[in-house]
Short mmCIF file of C-alpha atoms and ligand atoms in Angstrom, two decimals:
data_model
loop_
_atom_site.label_atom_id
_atom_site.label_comp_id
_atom_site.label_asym_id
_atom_site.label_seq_id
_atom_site.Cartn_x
_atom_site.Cartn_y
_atom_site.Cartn_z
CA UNK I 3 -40.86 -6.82 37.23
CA UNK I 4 -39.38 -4.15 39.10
CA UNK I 5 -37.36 -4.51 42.55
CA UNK I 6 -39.25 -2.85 45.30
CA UNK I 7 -37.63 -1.41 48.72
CA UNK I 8 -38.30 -4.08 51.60
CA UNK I 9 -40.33 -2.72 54.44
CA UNK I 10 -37.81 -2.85 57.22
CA UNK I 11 -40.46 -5.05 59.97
CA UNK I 12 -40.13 -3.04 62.61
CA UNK I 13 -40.28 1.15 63.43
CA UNK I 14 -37.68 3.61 62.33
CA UNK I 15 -36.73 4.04 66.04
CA UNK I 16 -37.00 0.40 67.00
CA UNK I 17 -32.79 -0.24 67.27
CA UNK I 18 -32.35 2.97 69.07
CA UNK I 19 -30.49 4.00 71.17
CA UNK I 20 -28.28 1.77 69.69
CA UNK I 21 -28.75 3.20 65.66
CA UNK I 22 -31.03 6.25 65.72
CA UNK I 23 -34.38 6.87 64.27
CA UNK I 24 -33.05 9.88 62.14
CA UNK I 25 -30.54 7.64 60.25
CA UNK I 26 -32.78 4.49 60.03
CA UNK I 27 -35.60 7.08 58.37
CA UNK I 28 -33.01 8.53 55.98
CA UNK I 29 -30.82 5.61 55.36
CA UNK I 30 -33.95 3.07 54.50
CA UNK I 31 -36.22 5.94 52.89
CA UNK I 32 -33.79 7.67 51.07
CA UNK I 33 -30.38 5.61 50.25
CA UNK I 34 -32.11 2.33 49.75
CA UNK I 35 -34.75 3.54 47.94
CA UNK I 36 -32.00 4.99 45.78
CA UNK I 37 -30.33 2.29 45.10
CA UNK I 38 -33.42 0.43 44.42
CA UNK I 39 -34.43 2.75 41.76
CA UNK I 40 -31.54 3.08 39.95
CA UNK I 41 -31.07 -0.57 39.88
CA UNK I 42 -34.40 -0.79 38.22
CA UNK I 43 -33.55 1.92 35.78
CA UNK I 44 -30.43 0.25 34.99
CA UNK I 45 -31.85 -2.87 34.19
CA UNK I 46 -35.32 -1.87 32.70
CA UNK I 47 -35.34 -3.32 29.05
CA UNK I 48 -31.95 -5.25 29.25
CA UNK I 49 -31.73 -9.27 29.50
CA UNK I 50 -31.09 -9.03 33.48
CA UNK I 51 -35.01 -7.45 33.48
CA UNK I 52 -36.90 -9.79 35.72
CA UNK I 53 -34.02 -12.15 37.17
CA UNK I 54 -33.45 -12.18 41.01
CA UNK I 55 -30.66 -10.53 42.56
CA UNK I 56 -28.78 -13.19 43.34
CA UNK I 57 -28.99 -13.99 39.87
CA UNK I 58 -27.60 -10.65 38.83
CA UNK I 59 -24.82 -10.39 41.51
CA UNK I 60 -23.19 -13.68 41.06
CA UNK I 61 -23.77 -13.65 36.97
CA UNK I 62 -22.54 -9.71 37.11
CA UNK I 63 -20.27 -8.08 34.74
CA UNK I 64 -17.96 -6.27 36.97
CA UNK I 65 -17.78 -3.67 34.49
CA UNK I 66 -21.22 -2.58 35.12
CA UNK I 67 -20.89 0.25 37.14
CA UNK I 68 -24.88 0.80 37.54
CA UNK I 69 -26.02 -2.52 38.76
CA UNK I 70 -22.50 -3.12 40.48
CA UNK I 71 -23.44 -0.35 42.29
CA UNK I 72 -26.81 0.07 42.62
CA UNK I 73 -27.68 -3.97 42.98
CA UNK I 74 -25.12 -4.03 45.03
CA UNK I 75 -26.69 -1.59 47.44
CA UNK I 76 -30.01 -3.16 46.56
CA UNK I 77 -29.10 -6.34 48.11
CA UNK I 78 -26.39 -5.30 50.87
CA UNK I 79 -29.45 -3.71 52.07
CA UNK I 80 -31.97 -5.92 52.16
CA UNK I 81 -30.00 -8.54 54.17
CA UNK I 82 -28.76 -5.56 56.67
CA UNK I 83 -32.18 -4.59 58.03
CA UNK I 84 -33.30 -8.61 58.09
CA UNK I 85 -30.07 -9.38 60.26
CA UNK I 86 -30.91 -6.70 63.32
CA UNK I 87 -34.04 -7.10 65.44
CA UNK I 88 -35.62 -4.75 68.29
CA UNK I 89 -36.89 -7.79 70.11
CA UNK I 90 -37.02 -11.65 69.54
CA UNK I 91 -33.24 -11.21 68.91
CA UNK I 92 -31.82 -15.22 69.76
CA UNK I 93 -28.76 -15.88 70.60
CA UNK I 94 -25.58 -17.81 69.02
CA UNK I 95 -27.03 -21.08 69.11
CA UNK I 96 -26.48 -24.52 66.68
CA UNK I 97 -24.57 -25.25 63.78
CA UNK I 98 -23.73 -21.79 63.56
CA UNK I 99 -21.76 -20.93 66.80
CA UNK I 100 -20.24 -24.55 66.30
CA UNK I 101 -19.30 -23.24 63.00
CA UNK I 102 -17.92 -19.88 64.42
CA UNK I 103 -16.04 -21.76 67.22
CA UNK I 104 -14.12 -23.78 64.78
CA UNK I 105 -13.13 -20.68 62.29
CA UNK I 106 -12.61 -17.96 65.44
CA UNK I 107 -12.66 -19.89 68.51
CA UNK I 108 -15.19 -18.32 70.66
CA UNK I 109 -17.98 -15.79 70.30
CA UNK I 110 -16.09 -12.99 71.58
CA UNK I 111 -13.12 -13.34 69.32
CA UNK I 112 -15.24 -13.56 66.07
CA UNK I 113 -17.16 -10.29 67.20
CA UNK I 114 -13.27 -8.47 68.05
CA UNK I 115 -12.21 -9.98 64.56
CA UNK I 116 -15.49 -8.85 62.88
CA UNK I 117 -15.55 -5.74 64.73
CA UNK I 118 -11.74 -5.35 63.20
CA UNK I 119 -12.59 -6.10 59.79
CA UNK I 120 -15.50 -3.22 60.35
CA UNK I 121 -13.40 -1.01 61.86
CA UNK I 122 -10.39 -1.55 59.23
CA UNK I 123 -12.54 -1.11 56.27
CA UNK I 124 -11.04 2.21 54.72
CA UNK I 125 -13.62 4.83 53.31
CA UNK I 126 -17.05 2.99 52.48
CA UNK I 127 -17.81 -0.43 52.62
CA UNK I 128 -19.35 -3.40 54.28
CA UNK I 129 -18.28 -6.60 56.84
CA UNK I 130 -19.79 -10.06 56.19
CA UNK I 131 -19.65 -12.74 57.75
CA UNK I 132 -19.89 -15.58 55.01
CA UNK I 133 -20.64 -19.00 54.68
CA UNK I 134 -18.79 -21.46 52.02
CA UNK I 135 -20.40 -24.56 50.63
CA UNK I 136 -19.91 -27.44 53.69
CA UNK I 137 -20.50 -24.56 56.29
CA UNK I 138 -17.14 -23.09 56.84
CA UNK I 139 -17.26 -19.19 57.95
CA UNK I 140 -15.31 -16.79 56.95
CA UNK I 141 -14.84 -12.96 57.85
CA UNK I 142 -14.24 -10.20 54.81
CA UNK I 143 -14.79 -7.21 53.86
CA UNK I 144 -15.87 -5.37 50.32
CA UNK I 145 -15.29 -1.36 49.24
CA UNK I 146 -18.73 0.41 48.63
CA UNK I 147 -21.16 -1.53 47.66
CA UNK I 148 -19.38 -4.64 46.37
CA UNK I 149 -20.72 -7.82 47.93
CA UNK I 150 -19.10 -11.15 47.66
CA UNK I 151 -21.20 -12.49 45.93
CA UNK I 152 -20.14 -10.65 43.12
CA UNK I 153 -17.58 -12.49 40.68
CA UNK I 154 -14.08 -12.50 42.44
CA UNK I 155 -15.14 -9.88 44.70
CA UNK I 156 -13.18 -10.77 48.74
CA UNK I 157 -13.65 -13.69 50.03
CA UNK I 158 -16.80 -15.26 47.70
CA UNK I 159 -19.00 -17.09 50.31
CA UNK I 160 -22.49 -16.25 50.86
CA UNK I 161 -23.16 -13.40 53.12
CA UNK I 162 -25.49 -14.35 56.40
CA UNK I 163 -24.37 -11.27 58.23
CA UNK I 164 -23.46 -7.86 57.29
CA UNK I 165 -22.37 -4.50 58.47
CA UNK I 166 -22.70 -1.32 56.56
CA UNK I 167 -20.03 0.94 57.39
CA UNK I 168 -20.19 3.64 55.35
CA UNK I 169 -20.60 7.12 57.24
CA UNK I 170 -24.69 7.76 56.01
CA UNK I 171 -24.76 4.57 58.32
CA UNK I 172 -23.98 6.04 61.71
CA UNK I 173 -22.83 9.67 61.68
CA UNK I 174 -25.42 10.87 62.62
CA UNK I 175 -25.51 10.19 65.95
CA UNK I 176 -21.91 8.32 65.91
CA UNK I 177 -19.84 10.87 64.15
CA UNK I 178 -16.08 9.80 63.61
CA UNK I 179 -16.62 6.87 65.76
CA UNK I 180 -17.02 4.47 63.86
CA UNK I 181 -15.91 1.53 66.91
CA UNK I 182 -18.74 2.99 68.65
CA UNK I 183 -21.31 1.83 66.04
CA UNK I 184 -19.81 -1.83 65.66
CA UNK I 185 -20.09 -2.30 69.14
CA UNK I 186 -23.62 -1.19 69.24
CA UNK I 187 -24.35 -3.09 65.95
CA UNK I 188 -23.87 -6.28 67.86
CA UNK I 189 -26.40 -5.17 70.76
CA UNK I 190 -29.18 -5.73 67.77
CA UNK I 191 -28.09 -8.43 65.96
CA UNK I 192 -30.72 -11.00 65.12
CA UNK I 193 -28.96 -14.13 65.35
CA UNK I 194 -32.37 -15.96 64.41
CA UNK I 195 -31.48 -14.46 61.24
CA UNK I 196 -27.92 -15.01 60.66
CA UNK I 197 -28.89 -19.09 61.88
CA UNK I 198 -31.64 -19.28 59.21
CA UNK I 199 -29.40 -17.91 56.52
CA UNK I 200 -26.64 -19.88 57.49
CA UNK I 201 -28.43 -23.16 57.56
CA UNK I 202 -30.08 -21.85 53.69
CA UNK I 203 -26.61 -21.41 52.52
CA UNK I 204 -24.16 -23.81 53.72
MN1 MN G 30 -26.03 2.16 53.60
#
């Protein structure tokens, strides 16, 4: 069975003005359906045909450039659009900001760290924040479209949050500045999201 690109939930200019409604269109429509169709032509008639992607990214031979790459954007994707929200947004609440407080301190220093690891990322890549087994978080980032929870890929907990930082992600309407787009990233973030898969994962 084929992998199909996730509606996103909400409209195209739902997160603006923080992300546009140009570069949500383009970057949903176009990149992620890319990815999601070359994943399922690199896959179609092999032995990962029909297994779930979490199956296929923590199983994955990092030799596979195709599903690296194109699961890899399948998935970093799918978790990005779930983990920002218009509306019904939450806030850093439960075992996750006690979680958070422990590893960073506050909330404010794990969104400067966060924002760092973003902002430090050379070229394309993403920011996670991930959980390890027994709920310890833990900050990293991954080149292009490696995720960790790829074999020996950064830090190799299980993303709850992530930030796409490549430039189809923001310039747009950000340009060069990149800092810009962290910064508005966290006006959006669902944190009834990042609680739900935090509490799934830990
Ligand atoms: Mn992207």
């Amino acid at each position: 069975m084929a992998f199909e690109l996730p509606s996103l939930g909400y409209a195209y200019d739902a997160l603006e003005p923080n992300i546009d409604a140009r570069t949500m269109e383009i970057h949903h429509s176009k990149h992620h359906q890319g990815y999601t169709n070359n994943l399922n032509n690199a896959i179609a008639g092999t032995d990962l045909d029909g297994k779930s992607i979490e199956d296929i990214l923590t199983n994955l031979d990092m030799s596979n450039g195709a599903v690296r790459n194109n699961g890899g954007g399948y998935y970093n994707h799918s978790l990005f659009w779930t983990v920002m929200n218009p509306e019904d947004r939450g806030y850093l609440s439960g075992e996750l900001k006690d979680a958070i407080e422990a590893a960073y301190g506050s909330k404010d220093e794990f969104i400067a760290a966060f924002s760092k690891a973003a902002a430090t990322r050379f070229g394309s890549g993403w920011a996670w924040l991930c959980v390890h087994k027994g709920g310890k978080v833990e900050i990293c980032s991954t080149p292009n479209q490696d995720n960790p929870l790829m074999p020996g890929v950064s830090c190799g907990g299980t993303p709850i949050l992530g930030l796409d930082v490549w430039e189809h992600a923001y310039y747009l309407n950000y340009q060069n500045r990149r800092p810009d787009y962290i910064n508005a990233f966290f006006n959006v973030v669902n944190w009834n999201e990042v609680e739900r898969r935090y509490a799934e994962a830990k």
